[in-house]
mmCIF file of C-alpha atoms in Angstrom:
data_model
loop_
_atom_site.group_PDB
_atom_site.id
_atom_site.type_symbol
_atom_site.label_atom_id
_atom_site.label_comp_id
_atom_site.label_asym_id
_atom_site.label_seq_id
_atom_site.Cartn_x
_atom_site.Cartn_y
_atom_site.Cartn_z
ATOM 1 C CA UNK A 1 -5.364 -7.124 -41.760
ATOM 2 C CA UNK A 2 -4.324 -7.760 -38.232
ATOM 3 C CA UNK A 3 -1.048 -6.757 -36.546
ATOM 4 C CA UNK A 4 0.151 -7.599 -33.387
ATOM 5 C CA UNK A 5 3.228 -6.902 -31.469
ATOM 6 C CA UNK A 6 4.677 -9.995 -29.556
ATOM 7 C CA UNK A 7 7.901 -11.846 -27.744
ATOM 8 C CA UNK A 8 8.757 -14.894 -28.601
ATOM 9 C CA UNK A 9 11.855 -17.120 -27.144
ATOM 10 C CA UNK A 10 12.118 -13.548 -24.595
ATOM 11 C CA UNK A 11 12.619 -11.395 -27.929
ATOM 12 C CA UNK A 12 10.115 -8.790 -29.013
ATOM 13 C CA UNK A 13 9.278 -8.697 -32.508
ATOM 14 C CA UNK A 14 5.841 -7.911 -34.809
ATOM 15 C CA UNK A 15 4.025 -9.324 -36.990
ATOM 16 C CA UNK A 16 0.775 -10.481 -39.241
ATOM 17 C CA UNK A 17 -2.154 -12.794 -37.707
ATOM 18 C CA UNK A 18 -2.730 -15.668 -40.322
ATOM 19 C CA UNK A 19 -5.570 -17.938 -39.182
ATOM 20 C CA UNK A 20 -4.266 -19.030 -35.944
ATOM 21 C CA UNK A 21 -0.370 -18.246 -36.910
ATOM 22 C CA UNK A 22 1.963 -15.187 -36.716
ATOM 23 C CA UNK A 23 4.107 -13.905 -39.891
ATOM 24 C CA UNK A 24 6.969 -12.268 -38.255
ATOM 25 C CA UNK A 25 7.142 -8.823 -40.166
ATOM 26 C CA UNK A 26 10.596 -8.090 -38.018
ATOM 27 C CA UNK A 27 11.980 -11.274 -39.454
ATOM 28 C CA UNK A 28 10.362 -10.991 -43.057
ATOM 29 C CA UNK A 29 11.802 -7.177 -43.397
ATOM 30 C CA UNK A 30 15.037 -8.412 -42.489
ATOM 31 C CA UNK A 31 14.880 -6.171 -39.153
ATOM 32 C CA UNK A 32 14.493 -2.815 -40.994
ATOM 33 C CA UNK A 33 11.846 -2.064 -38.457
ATOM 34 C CA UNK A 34 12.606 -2.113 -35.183
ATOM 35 C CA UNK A 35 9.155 -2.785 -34.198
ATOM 36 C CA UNK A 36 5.291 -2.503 -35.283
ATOM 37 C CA UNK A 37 5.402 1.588 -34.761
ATOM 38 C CA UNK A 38 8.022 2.182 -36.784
ATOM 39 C CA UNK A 39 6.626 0.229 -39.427
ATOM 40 C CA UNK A 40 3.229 1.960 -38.967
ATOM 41 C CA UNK A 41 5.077 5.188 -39.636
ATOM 42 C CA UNK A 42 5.712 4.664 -43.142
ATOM 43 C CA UNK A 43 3.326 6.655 -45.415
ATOM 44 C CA UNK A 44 2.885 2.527 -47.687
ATOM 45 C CA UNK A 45 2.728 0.539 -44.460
ATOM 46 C CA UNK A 46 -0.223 -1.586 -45.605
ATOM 47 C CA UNK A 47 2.177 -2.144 -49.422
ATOM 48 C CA UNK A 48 4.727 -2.781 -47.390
ATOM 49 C CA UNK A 49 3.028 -5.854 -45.158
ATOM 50 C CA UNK A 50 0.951 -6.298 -48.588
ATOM 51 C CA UNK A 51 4.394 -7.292 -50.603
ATOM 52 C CA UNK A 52 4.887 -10.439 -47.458
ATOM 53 C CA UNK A 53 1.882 -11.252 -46.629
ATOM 54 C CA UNK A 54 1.451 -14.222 -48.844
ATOM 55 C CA UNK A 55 4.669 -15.656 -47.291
ATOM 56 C CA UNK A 56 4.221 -19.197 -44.667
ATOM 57 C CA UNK A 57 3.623 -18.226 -41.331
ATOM 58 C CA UNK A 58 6.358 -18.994 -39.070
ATOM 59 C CA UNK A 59 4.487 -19.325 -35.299
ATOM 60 C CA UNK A 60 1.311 -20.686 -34.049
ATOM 61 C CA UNK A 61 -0.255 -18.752 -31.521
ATOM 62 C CA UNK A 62 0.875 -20.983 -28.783
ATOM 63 C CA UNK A 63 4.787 -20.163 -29.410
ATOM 64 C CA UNK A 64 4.247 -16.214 -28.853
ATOM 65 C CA UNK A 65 3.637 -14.337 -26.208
ATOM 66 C CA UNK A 66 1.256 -11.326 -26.737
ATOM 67 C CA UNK A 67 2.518 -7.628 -26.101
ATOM 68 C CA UNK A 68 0.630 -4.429 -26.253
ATOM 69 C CA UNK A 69 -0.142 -3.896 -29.714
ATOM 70 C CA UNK A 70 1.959 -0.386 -29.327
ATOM 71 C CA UNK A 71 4.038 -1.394 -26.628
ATOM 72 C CA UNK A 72 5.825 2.201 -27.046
ATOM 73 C CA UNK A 73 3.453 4.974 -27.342
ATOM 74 C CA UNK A 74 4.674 8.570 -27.664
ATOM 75 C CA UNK A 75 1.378 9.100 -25.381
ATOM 76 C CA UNK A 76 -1.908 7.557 -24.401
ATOM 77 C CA UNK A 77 -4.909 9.814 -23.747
ATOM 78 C CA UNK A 78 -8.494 8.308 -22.603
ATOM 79 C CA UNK A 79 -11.265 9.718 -22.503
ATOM 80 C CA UNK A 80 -13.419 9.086 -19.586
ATOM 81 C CA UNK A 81 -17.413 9.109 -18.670
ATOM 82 C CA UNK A 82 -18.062 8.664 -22.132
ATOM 83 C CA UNK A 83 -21.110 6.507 -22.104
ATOM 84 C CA UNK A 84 -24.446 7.092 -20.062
ATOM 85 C CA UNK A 85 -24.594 3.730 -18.328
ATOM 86 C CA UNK A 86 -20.976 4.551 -16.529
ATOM 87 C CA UNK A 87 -21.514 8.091 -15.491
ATOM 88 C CA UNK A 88 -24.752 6.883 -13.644
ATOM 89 C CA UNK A 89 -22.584 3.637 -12.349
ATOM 90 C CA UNK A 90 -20.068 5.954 -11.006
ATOM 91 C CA UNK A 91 -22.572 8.445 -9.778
ATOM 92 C CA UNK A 92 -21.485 11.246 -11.600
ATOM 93 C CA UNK A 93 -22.846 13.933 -13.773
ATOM 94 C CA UNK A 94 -22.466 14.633 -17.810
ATOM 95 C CA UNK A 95 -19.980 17.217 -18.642
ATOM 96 C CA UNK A 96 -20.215 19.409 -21.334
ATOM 97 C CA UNK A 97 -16.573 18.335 -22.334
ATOM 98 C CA UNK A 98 -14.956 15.060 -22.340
ATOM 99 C CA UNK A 99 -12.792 14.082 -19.200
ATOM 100 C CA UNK A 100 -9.438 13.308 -20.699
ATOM 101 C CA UNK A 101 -6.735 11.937 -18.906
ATOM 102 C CA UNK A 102 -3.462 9.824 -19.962
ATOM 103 C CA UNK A 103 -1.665 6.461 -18.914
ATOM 104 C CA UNK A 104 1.800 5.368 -19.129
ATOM 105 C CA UNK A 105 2.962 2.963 -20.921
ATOM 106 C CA UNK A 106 3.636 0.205 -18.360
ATOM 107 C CA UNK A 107 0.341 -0.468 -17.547
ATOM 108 C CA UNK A 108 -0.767 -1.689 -20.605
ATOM 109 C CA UNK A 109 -0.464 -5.391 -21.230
ATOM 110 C CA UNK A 110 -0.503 -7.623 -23.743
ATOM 111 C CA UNK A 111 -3.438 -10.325 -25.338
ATOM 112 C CA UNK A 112 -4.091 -13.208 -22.484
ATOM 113 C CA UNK A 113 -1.346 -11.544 -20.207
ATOM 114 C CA UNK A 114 -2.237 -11.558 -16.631
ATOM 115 C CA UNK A 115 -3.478 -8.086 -15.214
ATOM 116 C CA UNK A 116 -1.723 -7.594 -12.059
ATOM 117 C CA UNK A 117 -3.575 -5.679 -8.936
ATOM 118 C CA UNK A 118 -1.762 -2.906 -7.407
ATOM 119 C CA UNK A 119 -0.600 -3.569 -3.839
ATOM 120 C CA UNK A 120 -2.577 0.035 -2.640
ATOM 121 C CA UNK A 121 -5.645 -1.404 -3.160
ATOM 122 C CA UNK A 122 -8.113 -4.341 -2.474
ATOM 123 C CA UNK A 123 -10.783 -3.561 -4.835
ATOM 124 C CA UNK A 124 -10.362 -3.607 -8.331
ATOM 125 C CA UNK A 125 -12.705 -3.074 -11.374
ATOM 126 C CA UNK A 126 -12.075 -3.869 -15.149
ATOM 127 C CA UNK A 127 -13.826 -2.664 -18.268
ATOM 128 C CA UNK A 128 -13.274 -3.268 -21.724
ATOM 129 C CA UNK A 129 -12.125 0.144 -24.109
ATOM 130 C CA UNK A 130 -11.809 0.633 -28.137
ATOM 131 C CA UNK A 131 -8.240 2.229 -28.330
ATOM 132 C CA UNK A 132 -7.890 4.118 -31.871
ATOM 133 C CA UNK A 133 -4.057 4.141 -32.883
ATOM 134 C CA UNK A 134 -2.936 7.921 -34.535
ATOM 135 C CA UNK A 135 -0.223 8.322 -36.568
ATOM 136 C CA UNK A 136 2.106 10.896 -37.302
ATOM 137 C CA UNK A 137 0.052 13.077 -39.649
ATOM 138 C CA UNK A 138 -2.415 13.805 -37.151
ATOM 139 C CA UNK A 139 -1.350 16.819 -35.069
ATOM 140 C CA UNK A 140 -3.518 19.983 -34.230
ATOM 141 C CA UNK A 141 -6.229 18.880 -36.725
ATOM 142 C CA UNK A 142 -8.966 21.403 -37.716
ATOM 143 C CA UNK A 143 -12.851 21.063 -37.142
ATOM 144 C CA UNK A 144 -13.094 22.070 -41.025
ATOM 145 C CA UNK A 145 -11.326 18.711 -42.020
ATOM 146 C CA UNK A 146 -13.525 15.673 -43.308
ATOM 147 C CA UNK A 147 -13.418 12.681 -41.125
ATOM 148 C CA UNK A 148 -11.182 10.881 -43.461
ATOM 149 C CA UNK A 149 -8.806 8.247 -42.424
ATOM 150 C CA UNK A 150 -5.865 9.054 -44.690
ATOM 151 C CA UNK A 151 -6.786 12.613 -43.357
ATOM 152 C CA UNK A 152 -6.402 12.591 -39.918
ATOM 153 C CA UNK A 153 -3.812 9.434 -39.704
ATOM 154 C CA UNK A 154 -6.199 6.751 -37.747
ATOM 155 C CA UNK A 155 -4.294 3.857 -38.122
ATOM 156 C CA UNK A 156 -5.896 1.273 -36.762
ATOM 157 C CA UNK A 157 -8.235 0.407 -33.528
ATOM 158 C CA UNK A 158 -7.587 -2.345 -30.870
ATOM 159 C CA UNK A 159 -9.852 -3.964 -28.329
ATOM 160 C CA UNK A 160 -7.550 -2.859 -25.149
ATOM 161 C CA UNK A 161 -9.046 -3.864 -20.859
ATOM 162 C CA UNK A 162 -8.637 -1.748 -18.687
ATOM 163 C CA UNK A 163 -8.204 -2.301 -14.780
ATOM 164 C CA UNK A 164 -9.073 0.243 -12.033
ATOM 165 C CA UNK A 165 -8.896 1.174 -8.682
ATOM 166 C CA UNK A 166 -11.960 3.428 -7.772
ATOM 167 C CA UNK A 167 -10.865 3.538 -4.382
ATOM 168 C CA UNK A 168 -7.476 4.961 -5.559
ATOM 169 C CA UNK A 169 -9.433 7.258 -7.087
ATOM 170 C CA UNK A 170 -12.061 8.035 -4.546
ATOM 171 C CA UNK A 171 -8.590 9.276 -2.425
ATOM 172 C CA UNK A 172 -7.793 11.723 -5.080
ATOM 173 C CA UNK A 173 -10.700 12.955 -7.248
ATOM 174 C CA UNK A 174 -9.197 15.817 -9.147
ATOM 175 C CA UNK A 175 -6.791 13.121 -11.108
ATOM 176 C CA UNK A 176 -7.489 9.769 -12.372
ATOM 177 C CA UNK A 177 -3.948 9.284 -13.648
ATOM 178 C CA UNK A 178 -3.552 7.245 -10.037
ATOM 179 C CA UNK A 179 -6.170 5.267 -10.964
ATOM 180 C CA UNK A 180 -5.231 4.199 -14.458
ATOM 181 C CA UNK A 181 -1.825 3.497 -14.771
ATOM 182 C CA UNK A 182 -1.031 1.109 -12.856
ATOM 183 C CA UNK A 183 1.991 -1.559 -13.907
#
C-alpha cells in the first residue's frame, strides 16, 4: 500500500497510489481526515483505506502535484554520519553515538518538486535518505521491547532527498540544523 500526500487544482488532499492513478482518501472519507497524518493516527488506518481501496481512481499522476508525504510533522530528527563511505567523504571520524539533529518542516518537498538552493550559498550537495514515519504509540520506548512494528508504531518508510550546504556548515560546525533546513 502506498500513500501519498498531494495538491491538486491548489488544494491539498491525500490519497492511495493505484497503478499510475491517485484515490483521493480526503474525498473518499468524505473529509473526516483532514489530511494523511490524521488518518495515520487511527489505531485501523490500513481497515480504514482497506474498506476504499477497491473504489475507481479519480487522478492520473499528471493532474496532482506531489507534497511531502507528511507535510506536517510534529518533528523531524536525522541521524547523521551513519554510513562508512560518508564519514570518510566528509573527513570525519566514527562516533560512538549517532549525530542527531532535526529539520523543519519547510524544507522538505514533495515527489518531482524542484529543490531550491539557498541564496547563502554557491555549492550545494544532495543525497538520497530512508525516512521511517512514527506514530503516536511510540514515545520513550524501552531497550527491553521486541522490534515489533505494532510495538513501537513504525508506520511506514519513504524514500525522502536531501539537499545541503557543506559550506553552511563548514561556517558553523557545532550545528548542522543551518545546513539542513533549508526552504
Amino acid at each position: 500500500m502506498k500513500l501519498l500526500s498531494f495538491e491538486i487544482n491548489g488544494q491539498p488532499s491525500f490519497g492511495l497510489l493505484q497503478q499510475q492513478s491517485v484515490l483521493d482518501l480526503k474525498l473518499k472519507l468524505n473529509g473526516k481526515y483532514a489530511d494523511l497524518k490524521s488518518l495515520l493516527n487511527e489505531a485501523d488506518y490500513l481497515d480504514i483505506v482497506a474498506g476504499v481501496a477497491t473504489a475507481a481512481a479519480d487522478y492520473s499522476l499528471h493532474e496532482i502535484q506531489f507534497a511531502p508525504v507528511i507535510p506536517n510533522p510534529r518533528q523531524i530528527f536525522c541521524i547523521g554520519l551513519n554510513y562508512a563511505d560518508h564519514v570518510k567523504e566528509t573527513q570525519r571520524e566514527v562516533t560512538e553515538k549517532p549525530m542527531i539533529f532535526m529539520r523543519v518542516a519547510p524544507s522538505q518537498v514533495g515527489h518531482a518538486q524542484p529543490l531550491l538552493k539557498p541564496i547563502e550559498t554557491e555549492f550545494v550537495d544532495y543525497e538520497g535518505e530512508i525516512a521511517i514515519i512514527i506514530g503516536t504509540g511510540s514515545r520513550r520506548i524501552s531497550k527491553a521491547v521486541e522490534i515489533e512494528i505494532d510495538k513501537i508504531g513504525i508506520l511506514s518508510n519513504t524514500v525522502r532527498t536531501e539537499l545541503k550546504s557543506y559550506s553552511i556548515n563548514n561556517s558553523a560546525p557545532s550545528t548542522l540544523n543551518r545546513n539542513e533546513s533549508h526552504e
